[in-house]
mmCIF file of C-alpha atoms in Angstrom:
data_model
loop_
_atom_site.group_PDB
_atom_site.id
_atom_site.type_symbol
_atom_site.label_atom_id
_atom_site.label_comp_id
_atom_site.label_asym_id
_atom_site.label_seq_id
_atom_site.Cartn_x
_atom_site.Cartn_y
_atom_site.Cartn_z
ATOM 1 C CA UNK A 13 132.001 -90.485 -17.330
ATOM 2 C CA UNK A 14 130.077 -90.347 -20.512
ATOM 3 C CA UNK A 15 127.932 -93.057 -21.532
ATOM 4 C CA UNK A 16 128.049 -94.866 -18.599
ATOM 5 C CA UNK A 17 124.722 -96.763 -17.300
ATOM 6 C CA UNK A 18 123.641 -95.212 -14.663
ATOM 7 C CA UNK A 19 121.244 -96.664 -12.799
ATOM 8 C CA UNK A 20 120.050 -94.146 -10.364
ATOM 9 C CA UNK A 21 118.789 -91.860 -13.070
ATOM 10 C CA UNK A 22 116.822 -94.694 -14.944
ATOM 11 C CA UNK A 23 115.211 -95.706 -11.656
ATOM 12 C CA UNK A 24 114.557 -92.257 -11.626
ATOM 13 C CA UNK A 25 112.394 -92.835 -14.570
ATOM 14 C CA UNK A 26 110.573 -94.973 -12.776
ATOM 15 C CA UNK A 27 109.778 -92.652 -10.333
ATOM 16 C CA UNK A 28 108.942 -89.655 -12.456
ATOM 17 C CA UNK A 29 106.380 -91.354 -14.768
ATOM 18 C CA UNK A 30 104.326 -93.151 -11.291
ATOM 19 C CA UNK A 31 103.955 -89.153 -9.802
ATOM 20 C CA UNK A 32 102.623 -87.792 -13.438
ATOM 21 C CA UNK A 33 100.549 -90.862 -13.370
ATOM 22 C CA UNK A 34 99.334 -90.863 -10.004
ATOM 23 C CA UNK A 35 98.023 -86.724 -10.687
ATOM 24 C CA UNK A 36 95.504 -87.904 -13.511
ATOM 25 C CA UNK A 37 94.370 -91.618 -11.960
ATOM 26 C CA UNK A 38 93.825 -90.025 -8.545
ATOM 27 C CA UNK A 39 92.737 -86.778 -9.575
ATOM 28 C CA UNK A 40 88.633 -88.179 -10.259
ATOM 29 C CA UNK A 41 85.909 -85.995 -10.899
ATOM 30 C CA UNK A 42 84.210 -87.603 -8.052
ATOM 31 C CA UNK A 43 86.807 -86.866 -5.568
ATOM 32 C CA UNK A 44 85.089 -83.256 -4.986
ATOM 33 C CA UNK A 45 81.761 -85.082 -4.072
ATOM 34 C CA UNK A 46 82.327 -84.770 -0.122
ATOM 35 C CA UNK A 47 84.076 -82.493 2.442
ATOM 36 C CA UNK A 48 86.348 -85.734 3.251
ATOM 37 C CA UNK A 49 87.490 -86.082 -0.533
ATOM 38 C CA UNK A 50 87.845 -83.069 -1.277
ATOM 39 C CA UNK A 51 90.674 -82.723 1.285
ATOM 40 C CA UNK A 52 91.976 -86.166 -0.448
ATOM 41 C CA UNK A 53 91.673 -84.298 -4.054
ATOM 42 C CA UNK A 54 94.517 -81.631 -2.710
ATOM 43 C CA UNK A 55 96.657 -83.909 -1.210
ATOM 44 C CA UNK A 56 96.976 -85.322 -4.921
ATOM 45 C CA UNK A 57 97.939 -82.035 -6.037
ATOM 46 C CA UNK A 58 100.083 -80.858 -3.204
ATOM 47 C CA UNK A 59 102.214 -83.998 -3.737
ATOM 48 C CA UNK A 60 101.908 -85.106 -7.190
ATOM 49 C CA UNK A 61 101.299 -81.319 -8.907
ATOM 50 C CA UNK A 62 103.874 -80.769 -11.416
ATOM 51 C CA UNK A 63 106.089 -84.093 -11.620
ATOM 52 C CA UNK A 64 106.522 -82.954 -15.236
ATOM 53 C CA UNK A 65 109.258 -81.133 -13.882
ATOM 54 C CA UNK A 66 110.794 -84.926 -12.750
ATOM 55 C CA UNK A 67 110.583 -85.415 -16.773
ATOM 56 C CA UNK A 68 111.928 -82.617 -18.142
ATOM 57 C CA UNK A 69 115.108 -82.660 -15.382
ATOM 58 C CA UNK A 70 115.855 -86.109 -16.774
ATOM 59 C CA UNK A 71 115.476 -84.891 -20.371
ATOM 60 C CA UNK A 72 117.961 -82.686 -20.240
ATOM 61 C CA UNK A 73 120.446 -84.532 -18.673
ATOM 62 C CA UNK A 74 120.526 -87.555 -20.718
ATOM 63 C CA UNK A 75 120.437 -85.009 -23.577
ATOM 64 C CA UNK A 76 123.902 -83.751 -22.428
ATOM 65 C CA UNK A 77 124.849 -86.886 -20.661
ATOM 66 C CA UNK A 78 124.653 -88.799 -23.938
ATOM 67 C CA UNK A 79 126.261 -86.140 -25.996
ATOM 68 C CA UNK A 80 129.818 -86.932 -26.787
ATOM 69 C CA UNK A 81 129.693 -88.559 -30.498
ATOM 70 C CA UNK A 82 126.293 -86.278 -30.809
ATOM 71 C CA UNK A 83 124.905 -86.039 -34.406
ATOM 72 C CA UNK A 84 122.448 -84.077 -34.869
ATOM 73 C CA UNK A 85 120.624 -85.744 -37.916
ATOM 74 C CA UNK A 86 120.568 -88.621 -35.798
ATOM 75 C CA UNK A 87 119.083 -87.008 -32.958
ATOM 76 C CA UNK A 88 116.391 -85.134 -34.875
ATOM 77 C CA UNK A 89 115.268 -88.328 -36.770
ATOM 78 C CA UNK A 90 115.391 -90.406 -33.202
ATOM 79 C CA UNK A 91 112.995 -87.911 -31.463
ATOM 80 C CA UNK A 92 110.572 -87.870 -34.737
ATOM 81 C CA UNK A 93 110.748 -91.375 -34.601
ATOM 82 C CA UNK A 94 110.076 -92.330 -30.974
ATOM 83 C CA UNK A 95 108.653 -89.050 -29.728
ATOM 84 C CA UNK A 96 106.552 -87.389 -32.332
ATOM 85 C CA UNK A 97 105.242 -90.646 -34.671
ATOM 86 C CA UNK A 98 103.367 -92.176 -31.864
ATOM 87 C CA UNK A 99 102.321 -88.807 -30.562
ATOM 88 C CA UNK A 100 100.906 -88.229 -33.824
ATOM 89 C CA UNK A 101 99.084 -92.090 -34.028
ATOM 90 C CA UNK A 102 97.928 -91.174 -30.220
ATOM 91 C CA UNK A 103 96.414 -88.356 -31.067
ATOM 92 C CA UNK A 104 94.659 -89.244 -34.622
ATOM 93 C CA UNK A 105 93.402 -92.467 -33.262
ATOM 94 C CA UNK A 106 92.013 -90.576 -30.006
ATOM 95 C CA UNK A 107 90.778 -88.123 -32.488
ATOM 96 C CA UNK A 108 88.852 -90.536 -34.564
ATOM 97 C CA UNK A 109 87.453 -92.054 -31.681
ATOM 98 C CA UNK A 110 86.103 -88.657 -30.662
ATOM 99 C CA UNK A 111 84.880 -87.427 -33.686
ATOM 100 C CA UNK A 112 83.683 -90.510 -35.678
ATOM 101 C CA UNK A 113 80.095 -89.214 -36.416
ATOM 102 C CA UNK A 114 81.995 -85.862 -37.892
ATOM 103 C CA UNK A 115 84.201 -88.339 -40.312
ATOM 104 C CA UNK A 116 82.560 -92.293 -40.727
ATOM 105 C CA UNK A 117 80.423 -90.397 -44.173
ATOM 106 C CA UNK A 118 83.089 -88.406 -45.436
ATOM 107 C CA UNK A 119 81.494 -84.983 -45.232
ATOM 108 C CA UNK A 120 83.643 -83.241 -42.785
ATOM 109 C CA UNK A 121 87.097 -83.974 -43.802
ATOM 110 C CA UNK A 122 88.384 -80.232 -43.747
ATOM 111 C CA UNK A 123 86.842 -79.400 -40.944
ATOM 112 C CA UNK A 124 88.373 -82.235 -39.186
ATOM 113 C CA UNK A 125 91.508 -81.728 -40.775
ATOM 114 C CA UNK A 126 91.556 -78.384 -39.212
ATOM 115 C CA UNK A 127 90.403 -80.117 -35.198
ATOM 116 C CA UNK A 128 93.472 -82.864 -36.192
ATOM 117 C CA UNK A 129 96.453 -79.713 -37.065
ATOM 118 C CA UNK A 130 94.843 -77.594 -33.795
ATOM 119 C CA UNK A 131 95.394 -80.541 -31.518
ATOM 120 C CA UNK A 132 98.720 -82.052 -33.172
ATOM 121 C CA UNK A 133 100.041 -78.161 -32.757
ATOM 122 C CA UNK A 134 98.587 -77.999 -29.108
ATOM 123 C CA UNK A 135 98.305 -81.024 -27.610
ATOM 124 C CA UNK A 136 95.206 -80.686 -27.208
ATOM 125 C CA UNK A 137 93.791 -84.652 -27.688
ATOM 126 C CA UNK A 138 94.120 -85.142 -23.966
ATOM 127 C CA UNK A 139 95.285 -82.854 -21.365
ATOM 128 C CA UNK A 140 98.507 -84.140 -21.010
ATOM 129 C CA UNK A 141 99.777 -83.754 -24.565
ATOM 130 C CA UNK A 142 100.721 -80.152 -24.304
ATOM 131 C CA UNK A 143 103.918 -81.846 -23.340
ATOM 132 C CA UNK A 144 104.979 -82.698 -26.247
ATOM 133 C CA UNK A 145 104.761 -79.942 -28.886
ATOM 134 C CA UNK A 146 106.350 -78.478 -26.108
ATOM 135 C CA UNK A 147 109.154 -80.664 -25.283
ATOM 136 C CA UNK A 148 109.492 -81.467 -29.322
ATOM 137 C CA UNK A 149 110.700 -77.102 -29.629
ATOM 138 C CA UNK A 150 112.925 -77.767 -26.853
ATOM 139 C CA UNK A 151 114.464 -80.967 -28.598
ATOM 140 C CA UNK A 152 114.391 -78.512 -31.955
ATOM 141 C CA UNK A 153 116.798 -75.961 -30.552
ATOM 142 C CA UNK A 154 118.774 -78.453 -27.987
ATOM 143 C CA UNK A 155 121.458 -79.026 -30.784
ATOM 144 C CA UNK A 156 122.379 -75.141 -30.051
ATOM 145 C CA UNK A 157 122.461 -75.065 -26.086
ATOM 146 C CA UNK A 158 125.703 -77.512 -26.984
ATOM 147 C CA UNK A 159 127.664 -74.802 -28.200
ATOM 148 C CA UNK A 160 127.147 -73.117 -25.421
ATOM 149 C CA UNK A 161 130.700 -73.238 -23.437
ATOM 150 C CA UNK A 162 130.595 -74.205 -20.222
ATOM 151 C CA UNK A 163 132.110 -71.294 -18.887
ATOM 152 C CA UNK A 164 129.283 -69.233 -19.811
ATOM 153 C CA UNK A 165 126.944 -71.741 -18.110
ATOM 154 C CA UNK A 166 128.517 -71.226 -14.720
ATOM 155 C CA UNK A 167 127.746 -67.422 -14.628
ATOM 156 C CA UNK A 168 123.974 -67.663 -16.464
ATOM 157 C CA UNK A 169 122.936 -70.658 -14.358
ATOM 158 C CA UNK A 170 121.962 -68.240 -11.214
ATOM 159 C CA UNK A 171 119.276 -67.147 -13.408
ATOM 160 C CA UNK A 172 117.701 -70.353 -14.890
ATOM 161 C CA UNK A 173 117.866 -71.904 -11.044
ATOM 162 C CA UNK A 174 115.593 -68.384 -10.179
ATOM 163 C CA UNK A 175 112.914 -68.065 -13.193
ATOM 164 C CA UNK A 176 110.500 -71.080 -12.268
ATOM 165 C CA UNK A 177 109.996 -69.510 -8.407
ATOM 166 C CA UNK A 178 108.248 -66.958 -10.518
ATOM 167 C CA UNK A 179 105.880 -69.783 -11.238
ATOM 168 C CA UNK A 180 104.927 -68.252 -14.506
ATOM 169 C CA UNK A 181 103.323 -71.570 -16.027
ATOM 170 C CA UNK A 182 100.291 -71.577 -17.957
ATOM 171 C CA UNK A 183 98.401 -74.990 -17.344
ATOM 172 C CA UNK A 184 98.088 -77.089 -20.095
ATOM 173 C CA UNK A 185 98.646 -73.856 -22.360
ATOM 174 C CA UNK A 186 101.581 -73.510 -24.730
ATOM 175 C CA UNK A 187 102.452 -70.084 -24.440
ATOM 176 C CA UNK A 188 106.124 -68.110 -23.955
ATOM 177 C CA UNK A 189 106.208 -68.071 -20.086
ATOM 178 C CA UNK A 190 105.084 -71.857 -20.121
ATOM 179 C CA UNK A 191 108.522 -71.704 -21.629
ATOM 180 C CA UNK A 192 109.733 -69.728 -19.271
ATOM 181 C CA UNK A 193 109.140 -72.010 -16.247
ATOM 182 C CA UNK A 194 110.130 -74.800 -18.150
ATOM 183 C CA UNK A 195 112.979 -74.515 -20.116
ATOM 184 C CA UNK A 196 115.139 -73.442 -17.235
ATOM 185 C CA UNK A 197 114.491 -77.255 -15.472
ATOM 186 C CA UNK A 198 115.700 -78.592 -18.770
ATOM 187 C CA UNK A 199 119.128 -76.993 -18.107
ATOM 188 C CA UNK A 200 119.196 -77.475 -15.196
ATOM 189 C CA UNK A 201 118.997 -81.182 -15.565
ATOM 190 C CA UNK A 202 122.318 -80.502 -18.780
ATOM 191 C CA UNK A 203 123.914 -78.681 -16.055
ATOM 192 C CA UNK A 204 123.738 -81.452 -13.726
ATOM 193 C CA UNK A 205 124.967 -83.843 -16.441
ATOM 194 C CA UNK A 206 127.253 -81.597 -17.309
ATOM 195 C CA UNK A 207 128.741 -81.309 -14.176
ATOM 196 C CA UNK A 208 128.156 -85.060 -12.561
ATOM 197 C CA UNK A 209 130.709 -85.444 -10.190
ATOM 198 C CA UNK A 210 130.820 -81.974 -8.437
ATOM 199 C CA UNK A 211 126.514 -81.934 -8.829
ATOM 200 C CA UNK A 212 126.699 -85.512 -6.632
ATOM 201 C CA UNK A 213 128.703 -84.476 -4.102
ATOM 202 C CA UNK A 214 127.013 -81.349 -3.649
ATOM 203 C CA UNK A 215 123.652 -83.479 -2.722
ATOM 204 C CA UNK A 216 125.495 -85.554 -0.954
ATOM 205 C CA UNK A 217 127.115 -82.742 1.157
ATOM 206 C CA UNK A 218 123.858 -80.650 1.134
ATOM 207 C CA UNK A 219 120.932 -83.747 1.478
ATOM 208 C CA UNK A 220 119.686 -82.046 4.355
ATOM 209 C CA UNK A 221 118.802 -78.381 2.257
ATOM 210 C CA UNK A 222 117.218 -80.222 -0.122
ATOM 211 C CA UNK A 223 114.818 -82.500 2.444
ATOM 212 C CA UNK A 224 114.281 -79.472 4.498
ATOM 213 C CA UNK A 225 113.438 -77.156 1.035
ATOM 214 C CA UNK A 226 110.977 -80.310 0.036
ATOM 215 C CA UNK A 227 109.388 -80.383 3.341
ATOM 216 C CA UNK A 228 109.391 -76.688 3.859
ATOM 217 C CA UNK A 229 107.515 -75.777 0.236
ATOM 218 C CA UNK A 230 104.877 -78.725 1.210
ATOM 219 C CA UNK A 231 104.356 -77.072 4.180
ATOM 220 C CA UNK A 232 103.211 -73.970 2.455
ATOM 221 C CA UNK A 233 101.734 -75.579 -0.590
ATOM 222 C CA UNK A 234 99.297 -77.124 2.651
ATOM 223 C CA UNK A 235 98.878 -73.176 3.771
ATOM 224 C CA UNK A 236 97.615 -72.367 0.537
ATOM 225 C CA UNK A 237 95.482 -74.524 0.040
ATOM 226 C CA UNK A 238 93.517 -75.017 2.788
ATOM 227 C CA UNK A 239 93.943 -70.914 3.523
ATOM 228 C CA UNK A 240 92.224 -68.365 1.626
ATOM 229 C CA UNK A 241 95.541 -66.611 0.280
ATOM 230 C CA UNK A 242 95.917 -64.817 -2.460
ATOM 231 C CA UNK A 243 98.731 -67.044 -4.690
ATOM 232 C CA UNK A 244 98.329 -65.316 -8.356
ATOM 233 C CA UNK A 245 99.578 -61.509 -9.467
ATOM 234 C CA UNK A 246 99.553 -61.019 -13.394
ATOM 235 C CA UNK A 247 101.533 -64.217 -14.835
ATOM 236 C CA UNK A 248 103.539 -64.549 -10.852
ATOM 237 C CA UNK A 249 101.865 -68.179 -9.544
ATOM 238 C CA UNK A 250 103.784 -68.497 -5.931
ATOM 239 C CA UNK A 251 102.042 -72.215 -6.473
ATOM 240 C CA UNK A 252 103.584 -73.016 -9.336
ATOM 241 C CA UNK A 253 106.525 -71.206 -7.631
ATOM 242 C CA UNK A 254 106.315 -73.436 -4.767
ATOM 243 C CA UNK A 255 105.643 -76.590 -6.964
ATOM 244 C CA UNK A 256 109.057 -75.797 -8.581
ATOM 245 C CA UNK A 257 110.956 -75.843 -5.154
ATOM 246 C CA UNK A 258 109.586 -78.961 -4.074
ATOM 247 C CA UNK A 259 110.006 -80.974 -6.872
ATOM 248 C CA UNK A 260 113.740 -79.937 -7.173
ATOM 249 C CA UNK A 261 113.566 -80.743 -3.622
ATOM 250 C CA UNK A 262 112.904 -84.136 -4.077
ATOM 251 C CA UNK A 263 114.610 -84.455 -7.296
ATOM 252 C CA UNK A 264 117.921 -84.380 -5.154
ATOM 253 C CA UNK A 265 116.824 -86.576 -2.959
ATOM 254 C CA UNK A 266 115.318 -89.098 -4.707
ATOM 255 C CA UNK A 267 118.143 -88.976 -6.934
ATOM 256 C CA UNK A 268 120.492 -89.778 -3.420
ATOM 257 C CA UNK A 269 118.471 -92.537 -2.019
ATOM 258 C CA UNK A 270 118.419 -94.143 -5.276
ATOM 259 C CA UNK A 271 122.157 -93.939 -5.961
ATOM 260 C CA UNK A 272 122.574 -95.495 -2.658
ATOM 261 C CA UNK A 273 120.492 -98.972 -3.074
ATOM 262 C CA UNK A 274 121.175 -98.882 -7.305
ATOM 263 C CA UNK A 275 122.834 -102.468 -6.479
ATOM 264 C CA UNK A 276 120.117 -103.708 -5.941
ATOM 265 C CA UNK A 277 117.514 -105.642 -8.639
ATOM 266 C CA UNK A 278 114.970 -103.693 -8.363
ATOM 267 C CA UNK A 279 112.643 -105.092 -11.158
ATOM 268 C CA UNK A 280 109.540 -102.962 -11.022
ATOM 269 C CA UNK A 281 111.063 -99.843 -11.176
ATOM 270 C CA UNK A 282 113.043 -100.873 -13.744
ATOM 271 C CA UNK A 283 109.923 -101.959 -15.689
ATOM 272 C CA UNK A 284 108.173 -98.782 -15.174
ATOM 273 C CA UNK A 285 111.784 -96.884 -15.987
ATOM 274 C CA UNK A 286 111.614 -98.621 -19.288
ATOM 275 C CA UNK A 287 108.358 -97.937 -20.334
ATOM 276 C CA UNK A 288 107.813 -94.775 -18.580
ATOM 277 C CA UNK A 289 107.080 -92.532 -22.052
ATOM 278 C CA UNK A 290 104.969 -95.603 -22.665
ATOM 279 C CA UNK A 291 103.205 -95.213 -19.663
ATOM 280 C CA UNK A 292 102.919 -91.352 -20.176
ATOM 281 C CA UNK A 293 101.176 -91.594 -23.565
ATOM 282 C CA UNK A 294 98.758 -94.418 -22.515
ATOM 283 C CA UNK A 295 97.744 -93.711 -19.371
ATOM 284 C CA UNK A 296 94.829 -92.031 -19.717
ATOM 285 C CA UNK A 297 93.489 -94.217 -22.827
ATOM 286 C CA UNK A 298 93.497 -96.987 -20.343
ATOM 287 C CA UNK A 299 91.750 -94.703 -17.685
ATOM 288 C CA UNK A 300 88.743 -93.723 -20.148
ATOM 289 C CA UNK A 301 88.868 -97.779 -20.952
ATOM 290 C CA UNK A 302 87.622 -98.615 -18.028
ATOM 291 C CA UNK A 303 85.853 -95.686 -16.697
ATOM 292 C CA UNK A 304 82.623 -97.634 -16.587
ATOM 293 C CA UNK A 305 84.336 -100.255 -14.377
ATOM 294 C CA UNK A 306 85.642 -97.072 -12.303
ATOM 295 C CA UNK A 307 82.728 -95.166 -11.485
ATOM 296 C CA UNK A 308 80.167 -98.115 -10.989
ATOM 297 C CA UNK A 309 82.767 -99.419 -8.517
ATOM 298 C CA UNK A 310 83.629 -96.003 -7.110
ATOM 299 C CA UNK A 311 80.136 -95.243 -6.783
ATOM 300 C CA UNK A 312 79.608 -98.531 -4.548
ATOM 301 C CA UNK A 313 82.602 -97.433 -2.374
ATOM 302 C CA UNK A 314 81.361 -93.954 -2.358
ATOM 303 C CA UNK A 315 78.210 -95.452 -0.091
ATOM 304 C CA UNK A 316 80.482 -97.600 2.278
ATOM 305 C CA UNK A 317 82.177 -94.479 3.365
ATOM 306 C CA UNK A 318 84.774 -91.602 2.371
ATOM 307 C CA UNK A 319 87.773 -94.025 3.901
ATOM 308 C CA UNK A 320 86.679 -97.030 1.709
ATOM 309 C CA UNK A 321 86.279 -94.344 -1.488
ATOM 310 C CA UNK A 322 89.933 -93.072 -1.174
ATOM 311 C CA UNK A 323 91.561 -96.577 -0.657
ATOM 312 C CA UNK A 324 89.271 -97.565 -3.523
ATOM 313 C CA UNK A 325 90.682 -94.887 -5.880
ATOM 314 C CA UNK A 326 93.943 -95.142 -4.611
ATOM 315 C CA UNK A 327 94.037 -99.687 -5.512
ATOM 316 C CA UNK A 328 92.414 -98.177 -8.658
ATOM 317 C CA UNK A 329 95.526 -96.160 -9.919
ATOM 318 C CA UNK A 330 97.888 -98.937 -8.951
ATOM 319 C CA UNK A 331 95.991 -101.624 -10.459
ATOM 320 C CA UNK A 332 95.375 -99.045 -13.818
ATOM 321 C CA UNK A 333 99.490 -98.769 -13.758
ATOM 322 C CA UNK A 334 100.147 -102.240 -13.381
ATOM 323 C CA UNK A 335 98.117 -103.277 -16.549
ATOM 324 C CA UNK A 336 98.812 -100.516 -18.335
ATOM 325 C CA UNK A 337 102.723 -101.266 -18.245
ATOM 326 C CA UNK A 338 101.871 -104.887 -18.642
ATOM 327 C CA UNK A 339 100.000 -104.507 -22.058
ATOM 328 C CA UNK A 340 102.548 -102.329 -23.211
ATOM 329 C CA UNK A 341 105.242 -105.095 -22.344
ATOM 330 C CA UNK A 342 102.576 -107.061 -24.919
ATOM 331 C CA UNK A 343 102.579 -104.558 -27.534
ATOM 332 C CA UNK A 344 106.459 -104.779 -28.078
ATOM 333 C CA UNK A 345 107.087 -108.396 -28.016
ATOM 334 C CA UNK A 346 104.874 -108.656 -31.001
ATOM 335 C CA UNK A 347 105.900 -105.338 -32.525
ATOM 336 C CA UNK A 348 110.064 -105.814 -31.114
ATOM 337 C CA UNK A 349 112.035 -102.682 -32.202
ATOM 338 C CA UNK A 350 109.012 -101.003 -34.468
ATOM 339 C CA UNK A 351 107.674 -100.826 -31.141
ATOM 340 C CA UNK A 352 109.020 -97.278 -30.203
ATOM 341 C CA UNK A 353 106.988 -95.855 -33.657
ATOM 342 C CA UNK A 354 103.784 -96.726 -32.285
ATOM 343 C CA UNK A 355 104.384 -96.735 -28.454
ATOM 344 C CA UNK A 356 107.237 -94.530 -27.571
ATOM 345 C CA UNK A 357 109.325 -97.697 -26.259
#
């Protein structure tokens, strides 16, 4: 099966970016303005927080699935050109705008350089940029994972399935605990590709278990959010553990669904999948660009009712994603193959 284009996996990338964009764009500060919108914010977190898990699963899956003729030097060059370079460029542009007064006279270049290095290394220019330094480390060690015999993976996989349940995620900070939480998900993706036919059969046979896992974890997340229950015990965070169970369960359900409809043409989902990495890079840039317009519209909607404000927030998120998508398409048409070095697609 290696090398065959898997359309349902491609579709899942589109699903993943929608979830990631929604959790950021729906999480408007205005949503905390009243009790009704506070509830909306909680549901946004319950449904979409932790959607990075989808991307990590796909990244691990595709890394192994496409590794039949693996060339380490080519792999590293590809990631440097298509991931690290656009990340560095976008971080630099963002920081130049943010610290324009600091650098315009050229008197504080050393201070700006320190800020630039810190932002590049720790992914702090935008709060979702933490993922790029993280995944860069994962990509760096990935070739070593290919050398592990499959027999060993069968024995150690239970450990990797269990580790994220402890919920050691540390927000957007790069720590050892962050790697303990997220790296196993990348490896689960690899293992799914390694045993592709068996995993597909397993998901089909036990689909109801995945559905039950998604529903039960969501119910428990709801209970934690709407009750004063303690969820953190040292480095253990029960909420992040539940998010892992929820997102892995949803992954199984959605992949079965997409496999059943992969013969259909879904142009919008296909475009979202193709431009997913570019949208990941840029959706908050677009949000910032339209911030004044957004705030004016939301202020007006908020005067009407909470229901109107919720509707407008949802509509804004959908329209922004579509604008983001079509601007990226326009840029790609202009830059051609070079677009990957600038916008990641």
